[in-house]
């Protein structure tokens, strides 16, 4: 045998046990090989060899080459290795010792089992599986492997002892958990959902949205942001041609109860007639229409903005006490609630809302229970187990948190009814058609369905009153007339209609269908024309949803979905109408018309619709029937687009002068800055070279301050030169504040003078007063809109100004505005004249005379370009990097001496402040930093599907706007330049102010 073969055989036999020896004498049945059964002498010799000899290589060599056989005499035979000597006796043994033979065989079996159990390859456990069973997740997740291999896989991971003990402990706990079928039971699911709602409240439609929407956590809620499917254009088509549905139940409802004169006395302090409607408007005070206004801190108008709200008065019922609902955005709730408690002096909570366990949703009725079949299986505890009920409405609040406050002096009570009243919004021309097809007026009922329960008890008492029955019939008739209107915009803005409807689940169609109106049915109806001209009567605005006891009864006596399905399955004709009879629930609702687009001349009434108010607990019962009528559902992004196409400010994005708007701007800046830093320097824009000082936030305070300084320093403009001293005297407090104010790289204001006015927040923290305001005076906005109106003819502007009753642009007209509002912003709309899409934080600039002259010569002229700036921070960043490297080398050479550590930390801090491509430190004059004077910023901009061109919404400085309008020629009034933050190209746009 050659040396290579010898090595190969030795390698094969190295793992064999030393106690097993092969006989050298062939037997008669071995075919020239080893003997099948050893003799007693052999057994004894084997035992002696195994006890006396070691298990080294020499012993294995004895096994392979027995005595009387050399390497040359070996040959391949049928029985294995064939010995060379043929003179050995081939007789069978006469006897064997059983005990010794069994011990020898036991040693062989033990060695064989040990060899099988030990892993002889370098492959991992999951790699030993058949290829069709291998999964990538098995390489890092042991639980993906079959259970028989999980222990071996855990050993391969080589986890420390403590972690192994922890894993074993977790495994024991997991073995006690129930199967998935048990975990997915209704009771366990509800308990898990309630636990997940502790930090972020879920709407009643949350699970429906979670399966179809991208969810975000905002304002203490978990809301649907945008659909997972591609439906950007489909949602616009729904708003324009059919119907778009949104769940606005996250809006907060603050209820004020008290005498009318006491309420109006204090509410007039937080609003102003200069901005439009107030709480004392006659049409709103009667409860016939919904109103909207902007709230300010008491007696602080036009400063200290709180935010926009909508309000509804309960119709008069002969009592002195009135009810008022104020609907606010959740981001504004704490500020407005704190101000209301302050002006009404409501510091003492009336009661603490401790949520009681919600009773079973189905009335305990024996015949109903028997007909509906068996209930869900009970837990091991049996009847003693307390079922976990779904938390609805104010059950998500802290039990120790007050939800009502009363004033001891006036008796006015403020109640927080957030999540108590659900709110759905239907947008589109067929919104009323969807409502009339989904909802049916409740049938009259004069007898109780069951004397033991209070099901529809309030409705039976109502039907006994002939006056209320007549009112319900008039409301039903008006509701049916809505189908004869082609659009909700034909109803007077803010119309309110109260109604009591039946359970919408009994009218559920077999499949989804689009609701189509029948205009021929009401084409020549005089009542439809009367509704179009006069609106809904005052008495039809009444609704039982104002009564909290009725709402609570309606919520508690609601028939569950499971019981409805059981009753539907028992119908003789499947799919036929389900008639519950007296057991059908009666739900009070409120319909409020949303006017849509009212400002401007194009697309009047676009985006109009209806708001549907419901009692809590009935969210999904109304949601699914509305879905089955073919509506499309939108989220927060669709709400932003809806307001963008209406060209109205969106809450809180477009309210930079209120606290929620500032918080939104800071969060947006942090997100954009973090996204910017994640990109490598070679793949991101250098905003310093592009001349963009603040690409992530709009420095409104710096903008208004710089324009005020420019107007004071201007000496060549006729309407400013002689009146500079008057402006300075009108605002003496701004002189000291200008020098003490700086703007950081993030655009946030830093004021060194602490003597300014400060507001105290709801948590006791001080909020610095804003140094700018947003102009919301309707009179001044109408004046500015007339001055900015595009001119097509020679005397068109003069005729327009005279028709609107406005004044011509002159020095004596402009000076009072500049004195009254030295630092004010104006909400504007911009439409691009050519191609291009405006982006967020795009700069609105003033064109020069050469730009306007070149545009007049060439209508296809796209606009000028900004010269590239020099990056003054590039060398500083490189120098800091070099210093940092040097100090690291020195620290490594000196073995990290303590004296070098503070300098290293200071260098690191300086290096973190400087980011390549961003302006560092205080901002210079933002109005004159570029070749074109900066007028304002864009807060929302995109290609408009409604207008067919790029449109933008934003704010401009009032002082800069007046200066621009005064300097521009009559044929070019309102022309501005737009430049995106990451571009040098200016593009012409038309500026309009829509009121």
PDB file of C-alpha atoms in Angstrom, residues 325-567:
ATOM      1  CA  UNK A 325     -69.876  73.670  20.158  1.00  0.00           C
ATOM      2  CA  UNK A 326     -66.406  74.904  19.224  1.00  0.00           C
ATOM      3  CA  UNK A 327     -64.506  72.507  16.947  1.00  0.00           C
ATOM      4  CA  UNK A 328     -60.734  72.893  17.094  1.00  0.00           C
ATOM      5  CA  UNK A 329     -57.777  71.073  15.638  1.00  0.00           C
ATOM      6  CA  UNK A 330     -56.059  68.802  18.214  1.00  0.00           C
ATOM      7  CA  UNK A 331     -52.818  70.785  17.829  1.00  0.00           C
ATOM      8  CA  UNK A 332     -54.673  73.922  19.000  1.00  0.00           C
ATOM      9  CA  UNK A 333     -56.813  72.336  21.694  1.00  0.00           C
ATOM     10  CA  UNK A 334     -54.698  73.040  24.771  1.00  0.00           C
ATOM     11  CA  UNK A 335     -54.083  76.704  23.937  1.00  0.00           C
ATOM     12  CA  UNK A 336     -57.737  77.443  23.161  1.00  0.00           C
ATOM     13  CA  UNK A 337     -59.052  75.451  26.109  1.00  0.00           C
ATOM     14  CA  UNK A 338     -56.694  77.259  28.460  1.00  0.00           C
ATOM     15  CA  UNK A 339     -57.796  80.657  27.130  1.00  0.00           C
ATOM     16  CA  UNK A 340     -61.484  79.747  27.458  1.00  0.00           C
ATOM     17  CA  UNK A 341     -61.001  78.659  31.051  1.00  0.00           C
ATOM     18  CA  UNK A 342     -59.144  81.907  31.734  1.00  0.00           C
ATOM     19  CA  UNK A 343     -61.765  84.303  30.319  1.00  0.00           C
ATOM     20  CA  UNK A 344     -64.680  82.435  31.923  1.00  0.00           C
ATOM     21  CA  UNK A 345     -62.765  81.847  35.189  1.00  0.00           C
ATOM     22  CA  UNK A 346     -63.509  78.127  35.125  1.00  0.00           C
ATOM     23  CA  UNK A 347     -60.839  76.770  37.409  1.00  0.00           C
ATOM     24  CA  UNK A 348     -62.798  74.216  39.417  1.00  0.00           C
ATOM     25  CA  UNK A 349     -63.653  70.918  37.729  1.00  0.00           C
ATOM     26  CA  UNK A 350     -67.286  70.007  38.088  1.00  0.00           C
ATOM     27  CA  UNK A 351     -66.614  66.284  38.202  1.00  0.00           C
ATOM     28  CA  UNK A 352     -63.995  63.722  37.372  1.00  0.00           C
ATOM     29  CA  UNK A 353     -64.923  61.456  34.504  1.00  0.00           C
ATOM     30  CA  UNK A 354     -64.389  57.871  35.617  1.00  0.00           C
ATOM     31  CA  UNK A 355     -65.264  55.584  32.714  1.00  0.00           C
ATOM     32  CA  UNK A 356     -67.775  52.959  33.676  1.00  0.00           C
ATOM     33  CA  UNK A 357     -67.764  49.535  32.065  1.00  0.00           C
ATOM     34  CA  UNK A 358     -69.832  49.645  28.914  1.00  0.00           C
ATOM     35  CA  UNK A 359     -72.808  47.282  29.186  1.00  0.00           C
ATOM     36  CA  UNK A 360     -73.382  44.596  26.572  1.00  0.00           C
ATOM     37  CA  UNK A 361     -74.141  46.099  23.192  1.00  0.00           C
ATOM     38  CA  UNK A 362     -77.186  43.830  22.695  1.00  0.00           C
ATOM     39  CA  UNK A 363     -80.242  44.077  24.948  1.00  0.00           C
ATOM     40  CA  UNK A 364     -80.574  41.091  27.223  1.00  0.00           C
ATOM     41  CA  UNK A 365     -83.607  39.593  25.599  1.00  0.00           C
ATOM     42  CA  UNK A 366     -84.274  35.892  25.858  1.00  0.00           C
ATOM     43  CA  UNK A 367     -85.931  35.367  22.496  1.00  0.00           C
ATOM     44  CA  UNK A 368     -83.268  37.374  20.704  1.00  0.00           C
ATOM     45  CA  UNK A 369     -80.465  35.442  22.387  1.00  0.00           C
ATOM     46  CA  UNK A 370     -82.039  32.122  21.485  1.00  0.00           C
ATOM     47  CA  UNK A 371     -82.578  33.138  17.873  1.00  0.00           C
ATOM     48  CA  UNK A 372     -79.070  34.405  17.409  1.00  0.00           C
ATOM     49  CA  UNK A 373     -77.472  31.080  18.304  1.00  0.00           C
ATOM     50  CA  UNK A 374     -74.537  30.320  20.575  1.00  0.00           C
ATOM     51  CA  UNK A 375     -72.207  32.927  21.937  1.00  0.00           C
ATOM     52  CA  UNK A 376     -68.445  32.859  21.750  1.00  0.00           C
ATOM     53  CA  UNK A 377     -66.664  30.244  23.838  1.00  0.00           C
ATOM     54  CA  UNK A 378     -65.907  31.244  27.395  1.00  0.00           C
ATOM     55  CA  UNK A 379     -62.481  31.254  28.955  1.00  0.00           C
ATOM     56  CA  UNK A 380     -61.304  28.774  31.542  1.00  0.00           C
ATOM     57  CA  UNK A 381     -62.680  30.981  34.270  1.00  0.00           C
ATOM     58  CA  UNK A 382     -66.175  30.387  32.889  1.00  0.00           C
ATOM     59  CA  UNK A 383     -68.930  32.690  34.050  1.00  0.00           C
ATOM     60  CA  UNK A 384     -66.644  34.513  36.474  1.00  0.00           C
ATOM     61  CA  UNK A 385     -64.609  35.974  33.607  1.00  0.00           C
ATOM     62  CA  UNK A 386     -65.312  39.665  33.034  1.00  0.00           C
ATOM     63  CA  UNK A 387     -65.518  40.412  29.279  1.00  0.00           C
ATOM     64  CA  UNK A 388     -63.195  43.116  28.028  1.00  0.00           C
ATOM     65  CA  UNK A 389     -65.172  45.869  26.323  1.00  0.00           C
ATOM     66  CA  UNK A 390     -63.883  48.150  23.646  1.00  0.00           C
ATOM     67  CA  UNK A 391     -62.859  51.548  24.913  1.00  0.00           C
ATOM     68  CA  UNK A 392     -64.905  54.175  23.087  1.00  0.00           C
ATOM     69  CA  UNK A 393     -64.739  57.931  23.353  1.00  0.00           C
ATOM     70  CA  UNK A 394     -63.687  59.460  26.642  1.00  0.00           C
ATOM     71  CA  UNK A 395     -62.696  56.046  27.992  1.00  0.00           C
ATOM     72  CA  UNK A 396     -59.283  56.701  26.505  1.00  0.00           C
ATOM     73  CA  UNK A 397     -58.738  59.577  28.926  1.00  0.00           C
ATOM     74  CA  UNK A 398     -57.016  59.274  32.227  1.00  0.00           C
ATOM     75  CA  UNK A 399     -59.726  58.481  34.807  1.00  0.00           C
ATOM     76  CA  UNK A 400     -58.301  61.161  37.103  1.00  0.00           C
ATOM     77  CA  UNK A 401     -58.284  63.809  34.374  1.00  0.00           C
ATOM     78  CA  UNK A 402     -61.059  66.399  34.525  1.00  0.00           C
ATOM     79  CA  UNK A 403     -63.221  66.879  31.437  1.00  0.00           C
ATOM     80  CA  UNK A 404     -65.644  69.557  32.715  1.00  0.00           C
ATOM     81  CA  UNK A 405     -65.016  72.924  34.343  1.00  0.00           C
ATOM     82  CA  UNK A 406     -67.588  75.316  35.814  1.00  0.00           C
ATOM     83  CA  UNK A 407     -67.404  78.969  36.762  1.00  0.00           C
ATOM     84  CA  UNK A 408     -68.742  79.672  40.286  1.00  0.00           C
ATOM     85  CA  UNK A 409     -69.474  83.295  39.388  1.00  0.00           C
ATOM     86  CA  UNK A 410     -71.408  82.964  36.128  1.00  0.00           C
ATOM     87  CA  UNK A 411     -72.348  79.269  36.123  1.00  0.00           C
ATOM     88  CA  UNK A 412     -70.823  78.734  32.684  1.00  0.00           C
ATOM     89  CA  UNK A 413     -69.600  75.201  32.141  1.00  0.00           C
ATOM     90  CA  UNK A 414     -66.912  74.086  29.691  1.00  0.00           C
ATOM     91  CA  UNK A 415     -66.929  70.406  28.685  1.00  0.00           C
ATOM     92  CA  UNK A 416     -64.406  68.537  26.604  1.00  0.00           C
ATOM     93  CA  UNK A 417     -66.458  66.283  24.332  1.00  0.00           C
ATOM     94  CA  UNK A 418     -63.578  65.064  22.205  1.00  0.00           C
ATOM     95  CA  UNK A 419     -64.242  61.579  20.756  1.00  0.00           C
ATOM     96  CA  UNK A 420     -67.804  61.828  22.047  1.00  0.00           C
ATOM     97  CA  UNK A 421     -69.092  63.097  18.698  1.00  0.00           C
ATOM     98  CA  UNK A 422     -67.776  61.474  15.511  1.00  0.00           C
ATOM     99  CA  UNK A 423     -67.306  63.568  12.399  1.00  0.00           C
ATOM    100  CA  UNK A 424     -67.177  62.377   8.784  1.00  0.00           C
ATOM    101  CA  UNK A 425     -66.625  64.681   5.821  1.00  0.00           C
ATOM    102  CA  UNK A 426     -67.974  63.938   2.339  1.00  0.00           C
ATOM    103  CA  UNK A 427     -66.467  66.099  -0.427  1.00  0.00           C
ATOM    104  CA  UNK A 428     -67.778  66.210  -3.953  1.00  0.00           C
ATOM    105  CA  UNK A 429     -70.830  67.052  -6.068  1.00  0.00           C
ATOM    106  CA  UNK A 430     -72.549  63.742  -5.277  1.00  0.00           C
ATOM    107  CA  UNK A 431     -72.036  63.903  -1.508  1.00  0.00           C
ATOM    108  CA  UNK A 432     -75.722  64.567  -0.846  1.00  0.00           C
ATOM    109  CA  UNK A 433     -76.644  61.741  -3.231  1.00  0.00           C
ATOM    110  CA  UNK A 434     -74.496  59.323  -1.221  1.00  0.00           C
ATOM    111  CA  UNK A 435     -76.129  60.504   1.997  1.00  0.00           C
ATOM    112  CA  UNK A 436     -79.692  60.166   0.733  1.00  0.00           C
ATOM    113  CA  UNK A 437     -78.949  56.689  -0.601  1.00  0.00           C
ATOM    114  CA  UNK A 438     -77.262  55.533   2.604  1.00  0.00           C
ATOM    115  CA  UNK A 439     -79.443  57.096   5.298  1.00  0.00           C
ATOM    116  CA  UNK A 440     -83.164  56.703   5.726  1.00  0.00           C
ATOM    117  CA  UNK A 441     -85.308  58.710   8.092  1.00  0.00           C
ATOM    118  CA  UNK A 442     -86.310  56.805  11.223  1.00  0.00           C
ATOM    119  CA  UNK A 443     -89.795  55.302  11.289  1.00  0.00           C
ATOM    120  CA  UNK A 444     -92.238  56.483  13.937  1.00  0.00           C
ATOM    121  CA  UNK A 445     -92.600  54.243  16.982  1.00  0.00           C
ATOM    122  CA  UNK A 446     -95.217  54.537  19.707  1.00  0.00           C
ATOM    123  CA  UNK A 447     -94.705  51.221  21.520  1.00  0.00           C
ATOM    124  CA  UNK A 448     -91.715  49.862  23.375  1.00  0.00           C
ATOM    125  CA  UNK A 449     -89.881  46.947  21.830  1.00  0.00           C
ATOM    126  CA  UNK A 450     -89.135  45.475  25.246  1.00  0.00           C
ATOM    127  CA  UNK A 451     -90.266  46.718  28.618  1.00  0.00           C
ATOM    128  CA  UNK A 452     -87.152  45.351  30.348  1.00  0.00           C
ATOM    129  CA  UNK A 453     -84.696  47.410  28.299  1.00  0.00           C
ATOM    130  CA  UNK A 454     -84.476  51.082  27.371  1.00  0.00           C
ATOM    131  CA  UNK A 455     -84.106  50.432  23.653  1.00  0.00           C
ATOM    132  CA  UNK A 456     -85.455  53.495  21.784  1.00  0.00           C
ATOM    133  CA  UNK A 457     -87.208  54.696  24.932  1.00  0.00           C
ATOM    134  CA  UNK A 458     -86.356  58.327  24.107  1.00  0.00           C
ATOM    135  CA  UNK A 459     -87.722  57.910  20.564  1.00  0.00           C
ATOM    136  CA  UNK A 460     -91.033  56.493  21.802  1.00  0.00           C
ATOM    137  CA  UNK A 461     -91.464  59.482  24.091  1.00  0.00           C
ATOM    138  CA  UNK A 462     -90.626  61.807  21.186  1.00  0.00           C
ATOM    139  CA  UNK A 463     -93.203  60.198  18.875  1.00  0.00           C
ATOM    140  CA  UNK A 464     -95.922  60.835  21.449  1.00  0.00           C
ATOM    141  CA  UNK A 465     -95.465  64.578  20.940  1.00  0.00           C
ATOM    142  CA  UNK A 466     -97.303  65.722  17.798  1.00  0.00           C
ATOM    143  CA  UNK A 467     -95.121  68.823  17.420  1.00  0.00           C
ATOM    144  CA  UNK A 468     -91.914  66.801  17.357  1.00  0.00           C
ATOM    145  CA  UNK A 469     -93.440  64.278  14.959  1.00  0.00           C
ATOM    146  CA  UNK A 470     -94.310  67.110  12.597  1.00  0.00           C
ATOM    147  CA  UNK A 471     -90.781  68.482  12.887  1.00  0.00           C
ATOM    148  CA  UNK A 472     -89.315  65.059  12.100  1.00  0.00           C
ATOM    149  CA  UNK A 473     -91.486  64.791   8.987  1.00  0.00           C
ATOM    150  CA  UNK A 474     -90.366  68.228   7.774  1.00  0.00           C
ATOM    151  CA  UNK A 475     -86.731  67.317   8.342  1.00  0.00           C
ATOM    152  CA  UNK A 476     -87.196  64.072   6.399  1.00  0.00           C
ATOM    153  CA  UNK A 477     -88.802  65.965   3.510  1.00  0.00           C
ATOM    154  CA  UNK A 478     -85.931  68.459   3.344  1.00  0.00           C
ATOM    155  CA  UNK A 479     -83.407  65.609   3.485  1.00  0.00           C
ATOM    156  CA  UNK A 480     -85.045  63.870   0.533  1.00  0.00           C
ATOM    157  CA  UNK A 481     -84.995  67.119  -1.463  1.00  0.00           C
ATOM    158  CA  UNK A 482     -81.195  67.148  -1.357  1.00  0.00           C
ATOM    159  CA  UNK A 483     -81.148  64.518  -4.098  1.00  0.00           C
ATOM    160  CA  UNK A 484     -82.609  67.071  -6.478  1.00  0.00           C
ATOM    161  CA  UNK A 485     -79.541  69.334  -6.206  1.00  0.00           C
ATOM    162  CA  UNK A 486     -76.613  68.838  -8.535  1.00  0.00           C
ATOM    163  CA  UNK A 487     -74.017  69.936  -5.972  1.00  0.00           C
ATOM    164  CA  UNK A 488     -73.823  70.755  -2.235  1.00  0.00           C
ATOM    165  CA  UNK A 489     -72.584  74.219  -3.210  1.00  0.00           C
ATOM    166  CA  UNK A 490     -76.159  75.095  -4.240  1.00  0.00           C
ATOM    167  CA  UNK A 491     -77.155  75.109  -0.560  1.00  0.00           C
ATOM    168  CA  UNK A 492     -76.321  78.279   1.417  1.00  0.00           C
ATOM    169  CA  UNK A 493     -72.860  78.025   3.032  1.00  0.00           C
ATOM    170  CA  UNK A 494     -72.801  76.408   6.456  1.00  0.00           C
ATOM    171  CA  UNK A 495     -76.398  75.132   6.365  1.00  0.00           C
ATOM    172  CA  UNK A 496     -77.291  72.859   9.297  1.00  0.00           C
ATOM    173  CA  UNK A 497     -79.873  70.069   9.082  1.00  0.00           C
ATOM    174  CA  UNK A 498     -80.819  67.858  12.017  1.00  0.00           C
ATOM    175  CA  UNK A 499     -82.269  64.389  11.493  1.00  0.00           C
ATOM    176  CA  UNK A 500     -82.992  61.064  13.153  1.00  0.00           C
ATOM    177  CA  UNK A 501     -82.208  58.036  10.982  1.00  0.00           C
ATOM    178  CA  UNK A 502     -82.513  54.283  11.263  1.00  0.00           C
ATOM    179  CA  UNK A 503     -79.720  51.752  11.397  1.00  0.00           C
ATOM    180  CA  UNK A 504     -77.846  52.107   8.066  1.00  0.00           C
ATOM    181  CA  UNK A 505     -76.636  48.493   8.229  1.00  0.00           C
ATOM    182  CA  UNK A 506     -80.063  47.137   7.303  1.00  0.00           C
ATOM    183  CA  UNK A 507     -79.878  48.994   3.931  1.00  0.00           C
ATOM    184  CA  UNK A 508     -76.496  47.575   2.980  1.00  0.00           C
ATOM    185  CA  UNK A 509     -76.398  46.612  -0.727  1.00  0.00           C
ATOM    186  CA  UNK A 510     -75.101  43.252  -1.932  1.00  0.00           C
ATOM    187  CA  UNK A 511     -72.061  44.805  -3.620  1.00  0.00           C
ATOM    188  CA  UNK A 512     -70.438  48.201  -4.062  1.00  0.00           C
ATOM    189  CA  UNK A 513     -72.393  50.534  -6.303  1.00  0.00           C
ATOM    190  CA  UNK A 514     -71.946  54.202  -7.191  1.00  0.00           C
ATOM    191  CA  UNK A 515     -74.748  56.429  -6.010  1.00  0.00           C
ATOM    192  CA  UNK A 516     -76.257  58.218  -9.006  1.00  0.00           C
ATOM    193  CA  UNK A 517     -78.766  61.069  -8.577  1.00  0.00           C
ATOM    194  CA  UNK A 518     -82.103  61.255 -10.365  1.00  0.00           C
ATOM    195  CA  UNK A 519     -82.339  64.884 -11.452  1.00  0.00           C
ATOM    196  CA  UNK A 520     -85.512  64.342 -13.474  1.00  0.00           C
ATOM    197  CA  UNK A 521     -87.411  63.433 -10.342  1.00  0.00           C
ATOM    198  CA  UNK A 522     -87.096  66.944  -8.872  1.00  0.00           C
ATOM    199  CA  UNK A 523     -86.477  68.996 -11.992  1.00  0.00           C
ATOM    200  CA  UNK A 524     -89.604  71.157 -11.796  1.00  0.00           C
ATOM    201  CA  UNK A 525     -90.143  70.943  -8.070  1.00  0.00           C
ATOM    202  CA  UNK A 526     -90.801  74.329  -6.460  1.00  0.00           C
ATOM    203  CA  UNK A 527     -89.558  73.049  -3.091  1.00  0.00           C
ATOM    204  CA  UNK A 528     -86.115  72.372  -4.523  1.00  0.00           C
ATOM    205  CA  UNK A 529     -85.890  75.931  -5.831  1.00  0.00           C
ATOM    206  CA  UNK A 530     -87.014  77.230  -2.447  1.00  0.00           C
ATOM    207  CA  UNK A 531     -84.322  75.168  -0.730  1.00  0.00           C
ATOM    208  CA  UNK A 532     -81.777  76.561  -3.178  1.00  0.00           C
ATOM    209  CA  UNK A 533     -82.805  80.174  -2.513  1.00  0.00           C
ATOM    210  CA  UNK A 534     -83.741  80.238   1.178  1.00  0.00           C
ATOM    211  CA  UNK A 535     -81.952  77.235   2.653  1.00  0.00           C
ATOM    212  CA  UNK A 536     -83.122  74.990   5.477  1.00  0.00           C
ATOM    213  CA  UNK A 537     -85.691  76.443   7.915  1.00  0.00           C
ATOM    214  CA  UNK A 538     -84.526  77.320  11.404  1.00  0.00           C
ATOM    215  CA  UNK A 539     -86.569  74.679  13.198  1.00  0.00           C
ATOM    216  CA  UNK A 540     -85.128  71.895  10.987  1.00  0.00           C
ATOM    217  CA  UNK A 541     -81.673  72.519  12.472  1.00  0.00           C
ATOM    218  CA  UNK A 542     -82.767  70.867  15.733  1.00  0.00           C
ATOM    219  CA  UNK A 543     -81.214  67.483  16.572  1.00  0.00           C
ATOM    220  CA  UNK A 544     -81.236  65.156  19.575  1.00  0.00           C
ATOM    221  CA  UNK A 545     -77.461  64.781  19.276  1.00  0.00           C
ATOM    222  CA  UNK A 546     -77.133  67.781  21.599  1.00  0.00           C
ATOM    223  CA  UNK A 547     -78.545  65.689  24.470  1.00  0.00           C
ATOM    224  CA  UNK A 548     -75.767  63.675  26.117  1.00  0.00           C
ATOM    225  CA  UNK A 549     -78.200  61.256  27.800  1.00  0.00           C
ATOM    226  CA  UNK A 550     -79.790  60.338  24.477  1.00  0.00           C
ATOM    227  CA  UNK A 551     -76.382  59.862  22.863  1.00  0.00           C
ATOM    228  CA  UNK A 552     -75.298  57.615  25.715  1.00  0.00           C
ATOM    229  CA  UNK A 553     -78.474  55.530  25.425  1.00  0.00           C
ATOM    230  CA  UNK A 554     -78.035  55.190  21.656  1.00  0.00           C
ATOM    231  CA  UNK A 555     -74.444  54.024  22.115  1.00  0.00           C
ATOM    232  CA  UNK A 556     -75.221  51.492  24.824  1.00  0.00           C
ATOM    233  CA  UNK A 557     -78.227  49.906  23.092  1.00  0.00           C
ATOM    234  CA  UNK A 558     -76.547  49.431  19.716  1.00  0.00           C
ATOM    235  CA  UNK A 559     -77.014  45.954  18.202  1.00  0.00           C
ATOM    236  CA  UNK A 560     -73.677  44.338  17.545  1.00  0.00           C
ATOM    237  CA  UNK A 561     -72.434  43.395  14.114  1.00  0.00           C
ATOM    238  CA  UNK A 562     -72.498  39.718  15.010  1.00  0.00           C
ATOM    239  CA  UNK A 563     -76.179  39.819  15.881  1.00  0.00           C
ATOM    240  CA  UNK A 564     -76.991  41.696  12.674  1.00  0.00           C
ATOM    241  CA  UNK A 565     -75.220  38.996  10.674  1.00  0.00           C
ATOM    242  CA  UNK A 566     -77.116  36.231  12.519  1.00  0.00           C
ATOM    243  CA  UNK A 567     -80.425  37.883  11.749  1.00  0.00           C
TER     244      UNK A 567
END
